Coordinates of C-alpha atoms in Angstrom, one line a residue:
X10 CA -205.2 39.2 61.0
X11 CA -208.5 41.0 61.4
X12 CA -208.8 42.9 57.7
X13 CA -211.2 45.8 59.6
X14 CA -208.8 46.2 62.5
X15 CA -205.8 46.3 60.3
X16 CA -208.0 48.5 58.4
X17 CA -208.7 50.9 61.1
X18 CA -205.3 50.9 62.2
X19 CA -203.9 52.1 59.0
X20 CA -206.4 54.7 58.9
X21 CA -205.3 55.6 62.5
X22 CA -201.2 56.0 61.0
X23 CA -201.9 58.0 57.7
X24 CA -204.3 60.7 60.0
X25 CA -201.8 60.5 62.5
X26 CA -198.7 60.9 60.6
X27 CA -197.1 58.1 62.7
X28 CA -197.5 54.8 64.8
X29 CA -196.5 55.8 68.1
X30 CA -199.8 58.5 68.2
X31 CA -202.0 55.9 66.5
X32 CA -200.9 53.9 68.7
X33 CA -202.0 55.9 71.4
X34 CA -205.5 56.3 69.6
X35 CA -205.7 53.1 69.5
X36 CA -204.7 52.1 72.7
X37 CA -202.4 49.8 71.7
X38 CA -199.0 49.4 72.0
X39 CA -196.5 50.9 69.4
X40 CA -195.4 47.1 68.7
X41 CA -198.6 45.9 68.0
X42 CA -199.1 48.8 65.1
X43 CA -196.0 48.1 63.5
X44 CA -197.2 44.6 63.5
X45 CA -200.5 45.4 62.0
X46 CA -199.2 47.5 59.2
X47 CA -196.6 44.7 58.0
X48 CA -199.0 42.0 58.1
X49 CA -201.2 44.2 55.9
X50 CA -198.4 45.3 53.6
X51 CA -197.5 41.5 53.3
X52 CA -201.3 40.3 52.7
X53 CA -201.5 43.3 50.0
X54 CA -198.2 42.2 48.2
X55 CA -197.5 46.4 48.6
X56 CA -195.9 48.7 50.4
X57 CA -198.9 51.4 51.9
X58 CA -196.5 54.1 54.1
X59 CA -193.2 55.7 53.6
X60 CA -191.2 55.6 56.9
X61 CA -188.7 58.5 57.5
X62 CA -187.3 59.1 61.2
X63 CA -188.8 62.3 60.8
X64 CA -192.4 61.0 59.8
X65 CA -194.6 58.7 58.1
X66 CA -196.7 58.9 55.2
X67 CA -199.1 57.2 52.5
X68 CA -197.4 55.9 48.8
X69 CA -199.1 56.6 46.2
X70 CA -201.3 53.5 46.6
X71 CA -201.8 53.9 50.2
X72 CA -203.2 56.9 49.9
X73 CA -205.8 55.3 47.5
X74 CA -205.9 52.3 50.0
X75 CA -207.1 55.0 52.5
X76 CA -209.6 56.5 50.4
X77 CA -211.2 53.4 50.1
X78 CA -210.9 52.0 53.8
X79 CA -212.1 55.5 55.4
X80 CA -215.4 54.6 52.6
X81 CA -215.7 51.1 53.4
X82 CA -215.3 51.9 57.3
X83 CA -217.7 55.0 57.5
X84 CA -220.1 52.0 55.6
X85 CA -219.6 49.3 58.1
X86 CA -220.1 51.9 61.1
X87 CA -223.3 53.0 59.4
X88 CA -224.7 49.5 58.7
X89 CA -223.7 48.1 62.7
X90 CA -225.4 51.6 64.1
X91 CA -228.9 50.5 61.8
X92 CA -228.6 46.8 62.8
X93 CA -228.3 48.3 67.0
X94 CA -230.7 50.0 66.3
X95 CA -233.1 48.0 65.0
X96 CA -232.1 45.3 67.6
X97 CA -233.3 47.9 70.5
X98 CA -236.5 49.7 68.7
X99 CA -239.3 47.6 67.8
X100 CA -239.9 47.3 64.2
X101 CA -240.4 45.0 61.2
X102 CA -243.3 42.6 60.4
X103 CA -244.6 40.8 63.0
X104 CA -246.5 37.6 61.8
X105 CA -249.2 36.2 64.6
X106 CA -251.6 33.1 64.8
X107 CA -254.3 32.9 67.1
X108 CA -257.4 30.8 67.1
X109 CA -260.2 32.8 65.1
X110 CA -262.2 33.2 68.0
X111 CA -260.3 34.7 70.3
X112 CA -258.7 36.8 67.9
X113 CA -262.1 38.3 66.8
X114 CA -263.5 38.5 70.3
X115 CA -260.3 40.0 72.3
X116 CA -257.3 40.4 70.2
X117 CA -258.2 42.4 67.6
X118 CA -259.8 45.3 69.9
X119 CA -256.0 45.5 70.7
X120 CA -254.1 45.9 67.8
X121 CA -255.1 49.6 67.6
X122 CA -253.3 50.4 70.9
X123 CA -250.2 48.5 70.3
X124 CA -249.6 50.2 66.7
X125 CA -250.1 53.3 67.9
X126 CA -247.4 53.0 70.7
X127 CA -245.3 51.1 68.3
X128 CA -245.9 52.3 64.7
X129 CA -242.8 50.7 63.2
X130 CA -244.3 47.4 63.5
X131 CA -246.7 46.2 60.7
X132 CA -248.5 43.5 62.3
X133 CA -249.8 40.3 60.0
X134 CA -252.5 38.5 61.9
X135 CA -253.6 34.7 60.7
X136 CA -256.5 33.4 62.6
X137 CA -257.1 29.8 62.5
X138 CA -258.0 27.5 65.4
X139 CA -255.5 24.5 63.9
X140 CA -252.5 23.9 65.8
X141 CA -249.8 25.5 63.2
X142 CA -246.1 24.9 63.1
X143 CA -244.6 27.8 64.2
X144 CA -240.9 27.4 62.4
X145 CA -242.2 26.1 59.7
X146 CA -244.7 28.3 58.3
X147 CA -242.9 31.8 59.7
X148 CA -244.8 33.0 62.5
X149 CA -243.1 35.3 65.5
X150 CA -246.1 34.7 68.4
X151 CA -248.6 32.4 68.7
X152 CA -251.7 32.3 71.2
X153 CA -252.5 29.4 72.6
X154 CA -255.4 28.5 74.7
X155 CA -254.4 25.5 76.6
X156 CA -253.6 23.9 80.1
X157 CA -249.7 22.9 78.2
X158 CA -248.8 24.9 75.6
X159 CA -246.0 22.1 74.5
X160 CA -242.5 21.5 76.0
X161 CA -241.0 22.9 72.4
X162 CA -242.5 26.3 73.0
X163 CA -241.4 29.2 75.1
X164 CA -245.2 29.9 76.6
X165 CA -246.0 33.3 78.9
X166 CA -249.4 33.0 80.2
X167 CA -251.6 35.9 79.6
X168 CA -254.8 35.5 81.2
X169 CA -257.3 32.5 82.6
X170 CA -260.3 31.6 81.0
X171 CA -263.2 30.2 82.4
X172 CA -265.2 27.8 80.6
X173 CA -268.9 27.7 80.5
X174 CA -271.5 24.3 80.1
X175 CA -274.5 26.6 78.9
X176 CA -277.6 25.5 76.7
X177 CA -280.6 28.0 75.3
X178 CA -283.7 27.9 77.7
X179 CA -285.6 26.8 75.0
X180 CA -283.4 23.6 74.7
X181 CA -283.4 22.6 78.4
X182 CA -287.6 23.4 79.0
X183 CA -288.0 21.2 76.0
X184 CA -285.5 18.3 77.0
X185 CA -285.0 19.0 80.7
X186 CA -282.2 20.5 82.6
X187 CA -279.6 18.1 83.7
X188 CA -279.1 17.4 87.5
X189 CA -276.0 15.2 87.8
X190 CA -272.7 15.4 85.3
X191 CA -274.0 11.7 84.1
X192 CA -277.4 14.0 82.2
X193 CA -275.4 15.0 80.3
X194 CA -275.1 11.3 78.1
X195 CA -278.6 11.5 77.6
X196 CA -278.4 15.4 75.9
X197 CA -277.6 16.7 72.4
X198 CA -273.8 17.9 73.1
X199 CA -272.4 20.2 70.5
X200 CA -268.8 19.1 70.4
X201 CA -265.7 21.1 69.5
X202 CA -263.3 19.4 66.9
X203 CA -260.2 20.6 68.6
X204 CA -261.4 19.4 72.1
X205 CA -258.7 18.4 74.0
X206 CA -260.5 15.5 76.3
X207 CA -262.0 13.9 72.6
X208 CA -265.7 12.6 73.3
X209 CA -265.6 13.2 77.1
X210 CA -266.1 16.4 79.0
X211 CA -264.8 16.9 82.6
X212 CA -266.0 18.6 85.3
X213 CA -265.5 19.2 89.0
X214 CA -267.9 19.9 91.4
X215 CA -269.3 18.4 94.9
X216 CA -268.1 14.8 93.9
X217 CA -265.0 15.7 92.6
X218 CA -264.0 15.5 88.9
X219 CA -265.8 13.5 87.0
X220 CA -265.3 12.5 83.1
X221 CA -268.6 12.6 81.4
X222 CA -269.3 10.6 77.7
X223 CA -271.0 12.7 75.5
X224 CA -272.9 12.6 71.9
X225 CA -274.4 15.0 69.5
X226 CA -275.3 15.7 65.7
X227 CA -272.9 18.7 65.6
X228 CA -269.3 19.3 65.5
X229 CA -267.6 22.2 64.6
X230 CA -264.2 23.5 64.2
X231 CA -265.3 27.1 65.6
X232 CA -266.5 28.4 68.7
X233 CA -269.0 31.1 67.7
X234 CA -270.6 28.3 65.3
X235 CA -271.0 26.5 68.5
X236 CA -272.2 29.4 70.4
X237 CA -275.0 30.4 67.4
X238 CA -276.3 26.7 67.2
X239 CA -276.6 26.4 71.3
X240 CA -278.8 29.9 71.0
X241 CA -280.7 28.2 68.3
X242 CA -281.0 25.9 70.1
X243 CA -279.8 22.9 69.3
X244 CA -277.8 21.6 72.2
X245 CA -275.4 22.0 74.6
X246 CA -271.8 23.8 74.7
X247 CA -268.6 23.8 76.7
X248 CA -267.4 27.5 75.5
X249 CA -265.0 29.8 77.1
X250 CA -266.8 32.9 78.5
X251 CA -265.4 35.4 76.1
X252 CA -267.4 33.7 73.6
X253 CA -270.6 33.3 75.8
X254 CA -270.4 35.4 78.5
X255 CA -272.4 38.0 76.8
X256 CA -275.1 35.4 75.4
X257 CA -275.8 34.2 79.0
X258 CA -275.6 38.1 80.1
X259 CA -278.5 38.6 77.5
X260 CA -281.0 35.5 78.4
X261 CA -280.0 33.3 75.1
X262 CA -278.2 30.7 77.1
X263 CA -278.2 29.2 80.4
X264 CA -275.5 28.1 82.6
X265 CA -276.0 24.3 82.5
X266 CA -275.1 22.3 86.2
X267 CA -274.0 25.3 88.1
X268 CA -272.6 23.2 90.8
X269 CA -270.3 21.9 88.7
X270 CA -267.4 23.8 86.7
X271 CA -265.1 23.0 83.4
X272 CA -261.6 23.2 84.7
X273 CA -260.1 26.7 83.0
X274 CA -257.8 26.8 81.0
X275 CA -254.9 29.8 80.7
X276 CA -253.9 32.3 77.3
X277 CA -250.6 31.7 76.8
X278 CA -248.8 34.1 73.9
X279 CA -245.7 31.2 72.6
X280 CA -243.0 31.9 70.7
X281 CA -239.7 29.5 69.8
X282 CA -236.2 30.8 71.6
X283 CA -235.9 32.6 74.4
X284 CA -232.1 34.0 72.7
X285 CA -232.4 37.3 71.0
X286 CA -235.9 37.6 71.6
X287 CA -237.1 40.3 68.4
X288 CA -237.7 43.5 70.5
X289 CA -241.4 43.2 68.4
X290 CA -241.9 40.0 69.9
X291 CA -241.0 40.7 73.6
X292 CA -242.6 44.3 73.1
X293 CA -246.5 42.8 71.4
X294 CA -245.9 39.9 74.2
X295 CA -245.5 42.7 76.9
X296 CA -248.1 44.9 75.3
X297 CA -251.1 41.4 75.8
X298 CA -249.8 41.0 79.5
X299 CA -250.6 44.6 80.5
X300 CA -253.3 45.2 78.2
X301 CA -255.5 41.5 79.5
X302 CA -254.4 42.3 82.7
X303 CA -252.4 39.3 83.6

């Protein structure tokens, strides 16, 4: 026996002042009432309604037994309407990781717009360009910016981006511009710690793709350390263009082999399940697609 349905039904019998109209409240057949009140009666070790052929009514302790289940009801109803409604209006904390860069270049210009369409969300951003456990350390969303975001993860891409070979003019007048992919061996390459193709960089351009070995007296964990010690010049960088784009714009750096292009590489947002997706999550993953524009 259900204890809220038998609950509900008894309510139904005392404000009915019988089983056959509770029963058509209910829906349910007189039988099934009947049923439901001795089970309860039994389960209680008491008797809850006096039964005349005229009417019924409460006993002394059903009508406290109704007191209470009309309370604990009314309660129940209250908390399931919250929950619903919680399950269908964005709210809550939303935790996010993104790598530093990106979240400083393009993500954070965007947390004003989504708050203010969806103020019951308190957003808690955590920028760092390792690759964090998502279950493990509590985050909702990720952003990934990757050719696979990993089999484990649901991933919806947001955007492309284009990646840049670009030096300081400086650099290349003083040490030459490179001609051919294979230059590049010979140059000081600035290398990113979290590159995916390790100490090789590959590009495609008349030949083809070709994997190119490369060396240099800096690596960094960070793009826009990269970015500052190319425009001091001290070398070469593979960037994405929202972290150069405006450098190069400006005459600091200088696309390097312009024949020849880094593959691109997409902006996924990730997140773990696609059951019961938080309506924060679906609505902030939403919210990137249509503000980056796909």
């Amino acid at each position: 026996m259900d204890t809220l349905d038998a609950m509900r039904v008894f309510v139904a019998v005392v404000e009915r002042n019988g089983f056959s109209a509770a029963a058509q409240a209910l829906d349910l057949s007189t039988a099934g009432v009947t049923r439901q009140i001795a089970a309860l009666e039994k389960r209680l070790s008491t008797r809850l309604l006096n039964r005349t052929t005229r009417r019924v009514s409460p006993t002394s302790t059903g009508a406290a037994y109704y007191a209470e289940c009309v309370r604990l009801l009314a309660e129940f109803d209250a908390l399931e309407a919250r929950i619903s409604a919680q399950a269908l209006e964005p709210s809550g904390r939303l935790r996010i990781n993104a790598p530093v860069s990106y979240g400083i270049a393009r993500l954070g210009p965007l947390l004003a717009g989504y708050r203010a369409r969806y103020p019951q969300v308190e957003l808690d951003l955590s920028l760092s360009d390792r690759l964090v456990d998502m279950v493990e350390e509590g985050y909702d969303v990720a952003i990934r910016i990757t050719r696979q975001p990993g089999p484990a993860l649901i991933a919806r891409k947001l955007a492309d981006a284009q990646i840049s070979l670009c030096a300081a003019p400086a650099y290349l007048d003083a040490h030459g511009r490179p001609q051919q992919p294979e230059d590049l061996s010979a140059h000081e390459c600035l290398q990113y710690s979290y590159w995916g193709g390790g100490d090789a960089w590959q590009l495609q351009g008349p030949r083809g793709e070709v994997s190119v070995p490369v060396r240099g007296g800096v690596r960094a964990n960070n793009g826009d350390v990269l970015r500052e010690a190319a425009i001091a010049g001290m070398g070469i960088i593979v960037q994405p263009d929202f972290l150069v784009a405006e450098a190069i714009a400006e005459g600091r750096l200088e696309r390097v082999l312009p024949a020849w292009a880094v593959p691109g590489i997409g902006i996924h947002a990730v997140y773990t399940s696609r059951s019961h997706l938080a309506p924060k999550v679906r609505s902030f993953i939403d919210y990137l697609v249509e503000a980056l524009g796909g």
